[in-house]
Coordinates of C-alpha atoms and ligand atoms in Angstrom, one line a residue:
X1 CA -39.7 38.1 -58.7
X2 CA -37.2 35.1 -60.3
X3 CA -39.1 33.6 -63.4
X4 CA -39.7 30.0 -63.1
X5 CA -37.5 28.8 -65.4
X6 CA -35.1 26.3 -63.9
X7 CA -35.8 22.3 -64.6
X8 CA -34.5 21.1 -61.1
X9 CA -32.8 22.2 -57.8
X10 CA -30.1 20.4 -56.3
X11 CA -29.3 21.1 -52.3
X12 CA -26.2 20.5 -50.6
X13 CA -22.6 21.3 -52.9
X14 CA -20.7 18.6 -51.3
X15 CA -18.7 16.8 -53.9
X16 CA -21.2 14.7 -54.9
X17 CA -23.9 17.4 -55.5
X18 CA -21.6 19.9 -57.7
X19 CA -20.5 16.5 -59.9
X20 CA -24.3 15.9 -60.3
X21 CA -25.6 19.5 -61.3
X22 CA -22.4 19.9 -63.7
X23 CA -23.5 16.2 -64.9
X24 CA -27.2 18.1 -65.3
X25 CA -26.2 21.0 -67.1
X26 CA -24.3 18.8 -69.5
X27 CA -27.5 17.6 -70.4
X28 CA -29.0 20.6 -71.2
X29 CA -30.8 20.6 -67.6
X30 CA -31.4 24.2 -65.9
X31 CA -30.3 23.5 -62.5
X32 CA -30.8 25.7 -59.5
X33 CA -28.4 25.2 -56.6
X34 CA -28.4 26.3 -53.1
X35 CA -26.2 25.0 -49.9
X36 CA -26.6 25.8 -46.2
X37 CA -23.0 27.6 -46.0
X38 CA -23.9 30.3 -48.9
X39 CA -20.3 30.5 -49.7
X40 CA -19.8 27.1 -50.9
X41 CA -22.4 28.2 -53.4
X42 CA -21.0 31.2 -54.5
X43 CA -17.5 29.4 -54.6
X44 CA -19.0 26.6 -57.0
X45 CA -20.9 29.2 -59.4
X46 CA -18.1 31.2 -59.4
X47 CA -15.6 28.1 -60.2
X48 CA -16.4 25.0 -62.0
X49 CA -19.9 26.3 -62.8
X50 CA -18.8 29.5 -64.5
X51 CA -20.1 29.9 -67.8
X52 CA -22.9 27.3 -67.6
X53 CA -26.7 27.3 -66.7
X54 CA -26.3 26.8 -63.6
X55 CA -27.7 29.2 -61.0
X56 CA -27.2 29.6 -57.4
X57 CA -29.9 30.6 -54.8
X58 CA -28.7 32.1 -51.2
X59 CA -32.5 31.1 -49.8
X60 CA -34.6 28.3 -50.4
X61 CA -37.5 30.8 -51.0
X62 CA -35.8 32.2 -54.0
X63 CA -34.3 28.3 -55.0
X64 CA -38.2 27.1 -54.7
X65 CA -39.4 30.3 -57.0
X66 CA -36.9 29.6 -59.6
X67 CA -38.4 26.2 -60.6
X68 CA -41.0 25.3 -63.0
X69 CA -43.9 23.0 -61.9
X70 CA -44.3 20.2 -60.6
X71 CA -41.1 22.0 -58.5
X72 CA -38.1 19.2 -58.2
X73 CA -36.0 19.3 -55.5
X74 CA -32.8 17.1 -55.2
X75 CA -31.4 16.7 -51.6
X76 CA -27.9 15.7 -51.3
X77 CA -27.3 16.3 -47.9
X78 CA -25.9 14.2 -45.0
X79 CA -28.1 11.4 -44.5
X80 CA -30.1 11.3 -41.0
X81 CA -31.5 14.4 -39.4
X82 CA -30.4 17.1 -42.0
X83 CA -32.5 15.3 -44.6
X84 CA -35.6 15.9 -42.5
X85 CA -34.7 19.0 -41.5
X86 CA -34.5 20.3 -45.3
X87 CA -37.7 18.6 -46.0
X88 CA -39.3 20.4 -43.1
X89 CA -38.1 23.7 -44.5
X90 CA -39.0 22.8 -48.0
X91 CA -42.5 21.4 -47.7
X92 CA -44.1 24.9 -46.5
X93 CA -42.4 26.4 -49.8
X94 CA -43.5 23.6 -51.9
X95 CA -47.1 23.2 -53.4
X96 CA -49.4 19.5 -54.0
X97 CA -47.4 17.7 -56.6
X98 CA -44.2 19.1 -56.3
X99 CA -41.4 16.3 -55.8
X100 CA -39.0 16.1 -52.9
X101 CA -35.9 13.6 -54.1
X102 CA -33.5 12.6 -51.6
X103 CA -30.1 11.4 -53.3
X104 CA -28.3 10.4 -50.3
X105 CA -27.4 7.4 -48.7
X106 CA -30.5 7.1 -46.3
X107 CA -31.5 4.1 -44.5
X108 CA -34.5 2.7 -46.1
X109 CA -37.1 2.8 -43.2
X110 CA -36.5 6.6 -42.6
X111 CA -37.0 6.8 -46.4
X112 CA -40.1 4.6 -45.8
X113 CA -41.3 7.3 -43.5
X114 CA -40.7 10.1 -45.3
X115 CA -42.5 8.8 -48.4
X116 CA -45.8 8.7 -46.2
X117 CA -45.0 11.8 -44.4
X118 CA -44.6 13.9 -47.7
X119 CA -48.0 12.0 -49.4
X120 CA -50.1 13.2 -46.2
X121 CA -49.2 16.5 -47.3
X122 CA -49.6 16.0 -50.9
X123 CA -45.9 16.1 -52.0
X124 CA -44.0 13.4 -53.6
X125 CA -41.7 11.8 -52.5
X126 CA -38.5 9.9 -53.9
X127 CA -35.5 8.5 -52.4
X128 CA -32.6 7.3 -54.7
X129 CA -29.6 5.6 -54.3
X130 CA -26.7 7.3 -56.4
X131 CA -23.3 5.6 -56.8
X132 CA -20.1 6.3 -58.3
X133 CA -18.5 8.5 -56.0
X134 CA -17.1 11.8 -57.4
X135 CA -16.5 10.4 -60.8
X136 CA -19.5 8.6 -61.5
X137 CA -21.5 11.9 -60.1
X138 CA -20.0 13.6 -63.1
X139 CA -20.0 11.4 -65.8
X140 CA -22.9 9.1 -65.2
X141 CA -23.8 7.2 -61.9
X142 CA -25.8 4.1 -61.3
X143 CA -29.4 5.9 -59.9
X144 CA -31.8 3.4 -58.2
X145 CA -35.1 5.5 -57.8
X146 CA -38.0 4.4 -55.5
X147 CA -40.7 6.2 -53.4
X148 CA -43.9 7.7 -55.2
X149 CA -44.2 6.2 -58.5
X150 CA -46.7 9.2 -59.6
X151 CA -43.0 11.1 -59.0
X152 CA -41.1 9.1 -61.5
X153 CA -42.2 10.2 -65.0
X154 CA -41.3 13.6 -64.1
X155 CA -38.0 12.9 -62.9
X156 CA -37.2 9.7 -65.5
X157 CA -35.7 12.2 -68.2
X158 CA -33.3 13.8 -66.4
X159 CA -32.1 10.7 -64.3
X160 CA -31.9 8.2 -67.3
X161 CA -30.1 11.3 -69.3
X162 CA -27.2 11.7 -66.5
X163 CA -27.1 7.8 -65.3
X164 CA -24.0 5.8 -66.6
X165 CA -24.9 3.7 -69.7
X166 CA -24.3 -0.2 -70.0
X167 CA -24.5 -0.3 -73.9
X168 CA -27.1 1.9 -74.8
X169 CA -29.4 1.0 -71.7
X170 CA -29.1 3.5 -68.7
X171 CA -28.0 2.4 -65.4
X172 CA -31.2 3.6 -63.7
X173 CA -35.0 2.8 -63.8
X174 CA -37.8 2.8 -61.2
X175 CA -36.9 0.4 -58.2
X176 CA -40.2 0.3 -56.3
X177 CA -42.6 1.9 -54.2
X178 CA -41.6 3.4 -50.8
X179 CA -37.9 2.7 -49.4
X180 CA -37.2 0.2 -52.3
X181 CA -34.7 2.9 -54.1
X182 CA -32.5 3.3 -50.9
X183 CA -33.1 -0.4 -49.9
X184 CA -31.7 -1.3 -53.5
X185 CA -28.5 0.9 -52.9
X186 CA -28.0 -0.6 -49.5
X187 CA -27.6 -3.9 -50.8
X188 CA -25.3 -2.5 -53.2
X189 CA -23.4 -1.0 -50.6
X190 CA -23.2 -4.4 -48.8
X191 CA -22.1 -6.3 -51.6
X192 CA -19.6 -3.4 -52.1
X193 CA -18.2 -3.9 -48.8
X194 CA -18.0 -7.9 -49.5
X195 CA -16.5 -7.4 -52.6
X196 CA -13.8 -5.2 -51.0
X197 CA -12.9 -7.7 -48.1
X198 CA -12.5 -10.5 -50.7
X199 CA -10.1 -8.7 -52.4
X200 CA -8.7 -7.7 -49.2
X201 CA -8.4 -11.6 -48.2
X202 CA -6.6 -12.0 -51.8
X203 CA -4.1 -9.4 -51.1
X204 CA -3.3 -10.6 -47.2
X205 CA -2.6 -13.9 -48.9
X206 CA -0.4 -13.0 -51.7
X207 CA 1.5 -10.4 -49.9
X208 CA 2.0 -12.2 -46.3
X209 CA 1.3 -15.9 -47.6
X210 CA 3.3 -15.7 -50.5
X211 CA 5.4 -12.8 -50.2
X212 CA 4.9 -10.9 -53.3
X213 CA 5.7 -7.5 -53.9
X214 CA 3.5 -4.6 -54.8
X215 CA 4.6 -4.6 -58.6
X216 CA 3.9 -8.4 -58.6
X217 CA 0.6 -7.3 -57.1
X218 CA 0.1 -4.9 -59.5
X219 CA 0.4 -7.2 -62.3
X220 CA -1.2 -9.8 -60.9
X221 CA -4.6 -7.5 -60.5
X222 CA -3.8 -6.4 -64.3
X223 CA -4.3 -9.8 -65.8
X224 CA -7.0 -10.6 -63.4
X225 CA -8.8 -7.4 -64.6
X226 CA -8.9 -8.8 -67.9
X227 CA -10.9 -11.5 -67.0
X228 CA -14.1 -12.9 -65.5
X229 CA -13.4 -10.5 -62.6
X230 CA -13.2 -7.2 -64.7
X231 CA -14.4 -4.6 -62.6
X232 CA -14.0 -1.0 -60.9
X233 CA -13.0 -2.6 -57.9
X234 CA -10.6 -4.9 -59.2
X235 CA -9.1 -2.0 -61.6
X236 CA -8.8 0.7 -58.9
X237 CA -6.6 -2.1 -56.5
X238 CA -4.4 -2.4 -59.2
X239 CA -4.0 1.4 -59.2
X240 CA -3.2 1.5 -55.8
X241 CA -0.5 -1.2 -55.8
X242 CA 1.5 0.3 -58.6
X243 CA 0.9 4.3 -56.7
X244 CA 4.2 5.4 -54.9
X245 CA 5.0 9.0 -53.4
X246 CA 8.2 9.7 -52.7
X247 CA 9.8 6.7 -54.1
X248 CA 7.5 4.2 -51.5
X249 CA 4.3 2.3 -52.0
X250 CA 1.5 4.1 -50.7
X251 CA -0.4 1.1 -49.5
X252 CA 2.3 -0.3 -46.8
X253 CA 2.2 3.4 -45.1
X254 CA -1.9 3.6 -44.6
X255 CA -2.9 2.4 -41.3
X256 CA -4.5 -0.9 -40.9
X257 CA -8.1 0.1 -39.5
X258 CA -11.3 0.5 -41.9
X259 CA -14.0 3.2 -41.4
X260 CA -17.6 2.6 -42.1
X261 CA -21.0 4.6 -42.4
X262 CA -23.4 2.2 -41.8
X263 CA -24.9 0.7 -45.3
X264 CA -23.3 -2.5 -44.5
X265 CA -24.1 -2.7 -40.9
X266 CA -27.8 -2.0 -41.9
X267 CA -27.2 -4.9 -44.8
X268 CA -26.6 -7.6 -42.4
X269 CA -29.7 -6.3 -39.7
X270 CA -32.0 -6.6 -42.8
X271 CA -30.5 -9.8 -43.4
X272 CA -30.6 -11.3 -39.9
X273 CA -34.8 -9.3 -40.1
X274 CA -35.3 -11.0 -43.0
X275 CA -33.9 -14.6 -42.2
X276 CA -31.3 -15.1 -45.3
X277 CA -28.2 -16.4 -44.6
X278 CA -26.1 -13.1 -46.2
X279 CA -23.0 -14.3 -44.3
X280 CA -20.5 -12.9 -46.4
X281 CA -21.8 -9.4 -46.2
X282 CA -21.7 -10.0 -42.3
X283 CA -18.3 -10.6 -42.0
X284 CA -16.9 -8.5 -43.8
X285 CA -18.3 -6.1 -41.8
X286 CA -17.2 -7.5 -38.8
X287 CA -14.0 -7.8 -40.7
X288 CA -14.1 -3.8 -40.6
X289 CA -14.9 -3.7 -36.9
X290 CA -12.0 -6.3 -36.3
X291 CA -9.9 -4.1 -38.2
X292 CA -10.8 -1.1 -36.1
X293 CA -9.0 -2.7 -32.8
X294 CA -5.9 -2.0 -33.9
X295 CA -4.1 -1.4 -30.5
X296 CA -5.7 -4.6 -29.0
X297 CA -4.4 -6.9 -32.1
X298 CA -1.1 -5.3 -32.1
X299 CA -0.9 -6.3 -28.2
X300 CA -2.3 -9.6 -29.1
X301 CA 0.2 -10.0 -31.9
X302 CA 2.5 -10.2 -29.2
X303 CA 1.0 -12.8 -27.3
X304 CA -0.9 -15.7 -29.1
X305 CA 0.8 -18.2 -31.3
X306 CA 0.1 -18.9 -34.8
X307 CA 1.1 -21.6 -37.0
X308 CA 5.1 -23.2 -37.8
X309 CA 3.9 -24.0 -41.5
X310 CA 4.7 -21.5 -44.6
X311 CA 3.6 -21.6 -48.1
X312 CA 5.8 -24.3 -50.0
X313 CA 3.7 -24.9 -52.7
X314 CA 4.1 -24.0 -56.6
X315 CA 3.2 -20.1 -56.9
X316 CA 1.7 -19.8 -60.1
X317 CA -0.5 -22.6 -59.5
X318 CA -1.7 -21.1 -56.2
X319 CA -2.1 -17.3 -57.7
X320 CA -4.4 -18.7 -59.9
X321 CA -6.0 -20.5 -57.1
X322 CA -6.8 -17.4 -55.0
X323 CA -8.4 -15.8 -58.1
X324 CA -10.5 -18.9 -58.5
X325 CA -11.4 -18.2 -55.2
X326 CA -12.1 -14.8 -55.2
X327 CA -14.4 -15.5 -58.0
X328 CA -16.3 -18.3 -56.5
X329 CA -16.3 -16.3 -53.3
X330 CA -18.1 -13.3 -55.1
X331 CA -21.0 -15.6 -57.1
X332 CA -21.6 -16.7 -53.4
X333 CA -21.9 -13.1 -52.1
X334 CA -24.1 -12.0 -55.1
X335 CA -26.2 -15.1 -54.9
X336 CA -26.7 -13.9 -51.3
X337 CA -27.4 -10.7 -52.1
X338 CA -30.3 -11.8 -54.6
X339 CA -31.6 -13.9 -51.9
X340 CA -32.1 -10.9 -49.6
X341 CA -33.3 -8.9 -52.4
X342 CA -35.9 -11.5 -53.2
X343 CA -36.8 -11.9 -49.4
X344 CA -37.3 -8.0 -48.9
X345 CA -39.4 -7.6 -52.0
X346 CA -41.9 -10.1 -50.7
X347 CA -41.9 -8.9 -47.7
X348 CA -42.6 -4.9 -48.2
X349 CA -44.4 -5.8 -51.5
X350 CA -42.0 -4.6 -53.9
X351 CA -41.8 -6.8 -57.1
X352 CA -38.6 -6.0 -57.6
X353 CA -37.0 -6.6 -61.0
X354 CA -33.8 -8.4 -60.6
X355 CA -32.1 -8.4 -64.0
X356 CA -33.2 -4.5 -64.0
X357 CA -31.2 -4.2 -60.6
X358 CA -28.4 -5.9 -62.2
X359 CA -28.3 -3.8 -65.2
X360 CA -28.7 -0.7 -62.9
X361 CA -25.2 -1.8 -61.1
X362 CA -23.8 -2.9 -64.5
X363 CA -22.3 0.7 -65.0
X364 CA -21.9 3.5 -62.8
X365 CA -21.6 2.4 -59.2
X366 CA -18.8 1.1 -57.6
X367 CA -19.4 -2.5 -57.6
X368 CA -20.2 -2.4 -61.9
X369 CA -18.5 -5.5 -63.7
X370 CA -18.6 -7.5 -66.2
X371 CA -19.8 -10.1 -63.5
X372 CA -23.5 -8.2 -63.7
X373 CA -23.6 -8.7 -66.9
X374 CA -23.7 -12.6 -66.3
X375 CA -26.2 -12.3 -63.7
X376 CA -28.7 -9.8 -66.0
X377 CA -28.5 -12.7 -68.4
X378 CA -29.1 -15.5 -66.1
X379 CA -32.3 -13.4 -64.7
X380 CA -33.6 -12.5 -68.2
X381 CA -32.9 -16.3 -69.1
X382 CA -34.8 -17.2 -65.9
X383 CA -36.9 -14.3 -64.2
X384 CA -38.2 -16.6 -61.8
X385 CA -34.6 -18.3 -61.1
X386 CA -34.7 -19.7 -57.2
X387 CA -31.3 -18.7 -56.7
X388 CA -28.3 -17.6 -59.0
X389 CA -26.2 -20.3 -57.8
X390 CA -28.5 -22.4 -60.2
X391 CA -28.2 -20.3 -63.2
X392 CA -26.2 -22.7 -65.7
X393 CA -23.8 -20.2 -66.0
X394 CA -22.8 -19.7 -62.3
X395 CA -23.0 -23.5 -61.5
X396 CA -20.5 -24.3 -64.1
X397 CA -18.2 -21.6 -62.7
X398 CA -18.6 -22.7 -59.2
X399 CA -17.7 -26.2 -60.2
X400 CA -14.7 -24.9 -62.3
X401 CA -13.4 -23.0 -59.3
X402 CA -14.1 -25.2 -56.1
X403 CA -10.8 -27.2 -56.2
X404 CA -9.0 -24.0 -56.1
X405 CA -11.0 -22.0 -53.5
X406 CA -10.9 -25.2 -51.5
X407 CA -6.8 -25.3 -51.5
X408 CA -6.8 -21.8 -50.7
X409 CA -9.2 -21.8 -47.9
X410 CA -7.3 -25.1 -46.5
X411 CA -4.0 -23.4 -47.1
X412 CA -4.9 -20.1 -45.6
X413 CA -5.9 -21.9 -42.2
X414 CA -2.2 -23.9 -42.2
X415 CA -0.5 -20.8 -42.6
X416 CA -2.6 -18.9 -40.1
X417 CA -3.9 -16.1 -42.8
X418 CA -8.0 -14.9 -42.2
X419 CA -9.9 -15.3 -44.6
X420 CA -13.6 -14.7 -43.4
X421 CA -15.0 -14.0 -46.9
X422 CA -13.6 -16.8 -48.6
X423 CA -14.2 -19.1 -46.1
X424 CA -17.9 -18.3 -45.1
X425 CA -18.6 -18.3 -49.2
X426 CA -17.0 -21.9 -49.1
X427 CA -19.1 -23.0 -46.0
X428 CA -22.6 -21.4 -47.2
X429 CA -21.7 -23.2 -50.7
X430 CA -21.3 -26.7 -48.8
X431 CA -24.4 -25.8 -46.7
X432 CA -26.8 -24.9 -49.8
X433 CA -25.7 -28.2 -51.8
X434 CA -26.6 -30.5 -48.7
X435 CA -29.7 -32.0 -49.0
X436 CA -29.6 -32.8 -45.3
X437 CA -28.0 -30.8 -42.5
X438 CA -27.2 -31.5 -39.0
X439 CA -30.2 -29.4 -37.9
X440 CA -32.0 -32.9 -36.9
X441 CA -29.8 -33.1 -34.1
X442 CA -30.1 -28.9 -33.2
X443 CA -34.0 -30.3 -33.5
X444 CA -33.6 -32.9 -30.9
X445 CA -31.7 -30.5 -28.5
X446 CA -34.2 -28.1 -28.6
X447 CA -37.0 -30.6 -28.2
X448 CA -34.8 -32.2 -25.5
X449 CA -34.1 -29.1 -23.1
X450 CA -37.2 -26.8 -23.9
X451 CA -39.9 -29.4 -25.3
X452 CA -39.9 -27.3 -28.5
X453 CA -41.1 -30.1 -31.1
X454 CA -39.6 -31.2 -34.3
X455 CA -41.1 -32.6 -37.5
X456 CA -40.2 -36.2 -39.0
X457 CA -38.8 -37.2 -42.0
X458 CA -41.6 -40.0 -42.3
X459 CA -44.2 -37.8 -41.4
X460 CA -46.0 -34.7 -43.4
X461 CA -44.5 -31.6 -42.9
X462 CA -46.3 -29.1 -40.4
X463 CA -47.0 -32.2 -38.0
X464 CA -45.1 -31.6 -34.7
X465 CA -43.9 -34.2 -32.2
X466 CA -42.2 -33.9 -28.8
X467 CA -40.2 -36.6 -27.2
X468 CA -40.0 -37.4 -23.2
X469 CA -36.1 -37.8 -23.7
X470 CA -35.1 -38.4 -20.0
X471 CA -38.5 -40.2 -18.8
X472 CA -38.7 -37.4 -16.4
X473 CA -40.1 -34.7 -18.2
X474 CA -44.0 -33.7 -19.4
X475 CA -46.1 -33.6 -22.0
X476 CA -46.4 -30.0 -22.0
X477 CA -44.7 -28.2 -25.7
X478 CA -43.7 -25.0 -25.9
X479 CA -44.7 -23.3 -29.2
X480 CA -42.7 -23.7 -32.2
X481 CA -42.7 -20.7 -34.8
X482 CA -39.7 -19.2 -36.7
X483 CA -38.9 -15.5 -36.8
Ligands
LIG1 C1 -21.1 4.3 -53.7 C2 -20.6 3.9 -52.0 C3 -20.8 5.5 -51.2 C4 -20.4 5.2 -49.8 C5 -19.1 4.9 -49.8 C6 -18.7 4.8 -48.1 O1 -22.3 3.8 -54.3 O2 -20.7 5.4 -54.2 O3 -21.4 2.9 -51.6 O4 -22.2 5.6 -51.3 O5 -20.6 6.2 -49.2 O6 -18.4 3.8 -50.6 O7 -19.4 3.8 -47.8 P1 -18.3 3.4 -46.3 O8 -18.1 4.3 -45.1 O9 -19.7 2.9 -45.6 O10 -17.1 2.3 -46.6

């Protein structure tokens, strides 16, 4: 019988799992590991885990038996059915009070369901976002745990020790109950999609529109990374432009079809469900979908005409305009993401801490940036902030950037370069700052064809009117409701 001396177990020794285990070991925690394919576990134990306190087990029974109580078992297996399968196996081996942690990219409704099912069995369930890729997992990821609040005190020390730090503060804190942790991770990923798309649009304008080569792009991104755009994604983009294989820039030979595993799409679906205009992430997901239609695009490129116009402005000024467009659009994207977080927090009763979330994303994760420090400051100054765009720092930044941003979007339209994210961000900005939108006409149309009723500016809100527009309609109105 194995002595229960191990602090935590980790199931699933793919890249993230192995690195997180080594990270936990570095921080003095005794980690027991298991992998469905035993040889993977053995290779790990005899390879990078050699000489550490990490111990491998060939069966879940032995793994569980090695753990101190309450037992803490973390899963880093593929999201979806594999998570349910492992939980089902563990449930019969664990005791009431034990803790199961799902650290994969699970969809938050699944996490909510698993939390409830575990609760019925007396088990405590945590669904946590873990971001930062291989390097983050090894040296400090951003960790976003949610689920059963009773479980948090038992994992807090481990998670906060291994997480990234922003200054002295851990990029890990309790997010909220049920599916809150995975929801916040989903929004993180949606924002990641948005940031990546914005960078890609800047690339296409600079490369195709201005004819800049990879060396010049490398210089531009190096410069951008030293200012307000300083972030992990700008940094890796800089390095990508500088990367050569056999004298050839690798970026030039990579096929232009993007993959996706679903977290961006889930963000878009949640935005539609919550009625929040998270347009930039939506465009970022659709841009990946369009990129995937490679063969069709190749055929269309030989048939559909573009404009004759070519860029003929001042290159240096325009490069700086692109920087401004990128920065302003990024502000819009995060503002939209936070609008969705706010609505979801109300809807699911999570009481999310928006400044705390910015801090969790400040270091370790894929969207880590100096910019997130600004968001944290905005929420620290006013935790009830209606919208990030209204925080004085961001209001001013948008004001400073908007001329350049508008020049980029109009120039891109003139020369036929697609900028769905830059454009939707600008359209959102202009829509959000309009006290009056053309929805009066929309309401009139709805009332005209379907007696859907409308409210009036000169009457109290909540009073609905119907007009017999043609003189031939009846007086019956259709119920007005907002989804
Ligand atoms: C992270 C990332 C990660 C995600 C990849 C791939 O935070 O470390 O978000 O969780 O899986 O970025 O996502 P896509 O395949 O959907 O681009």
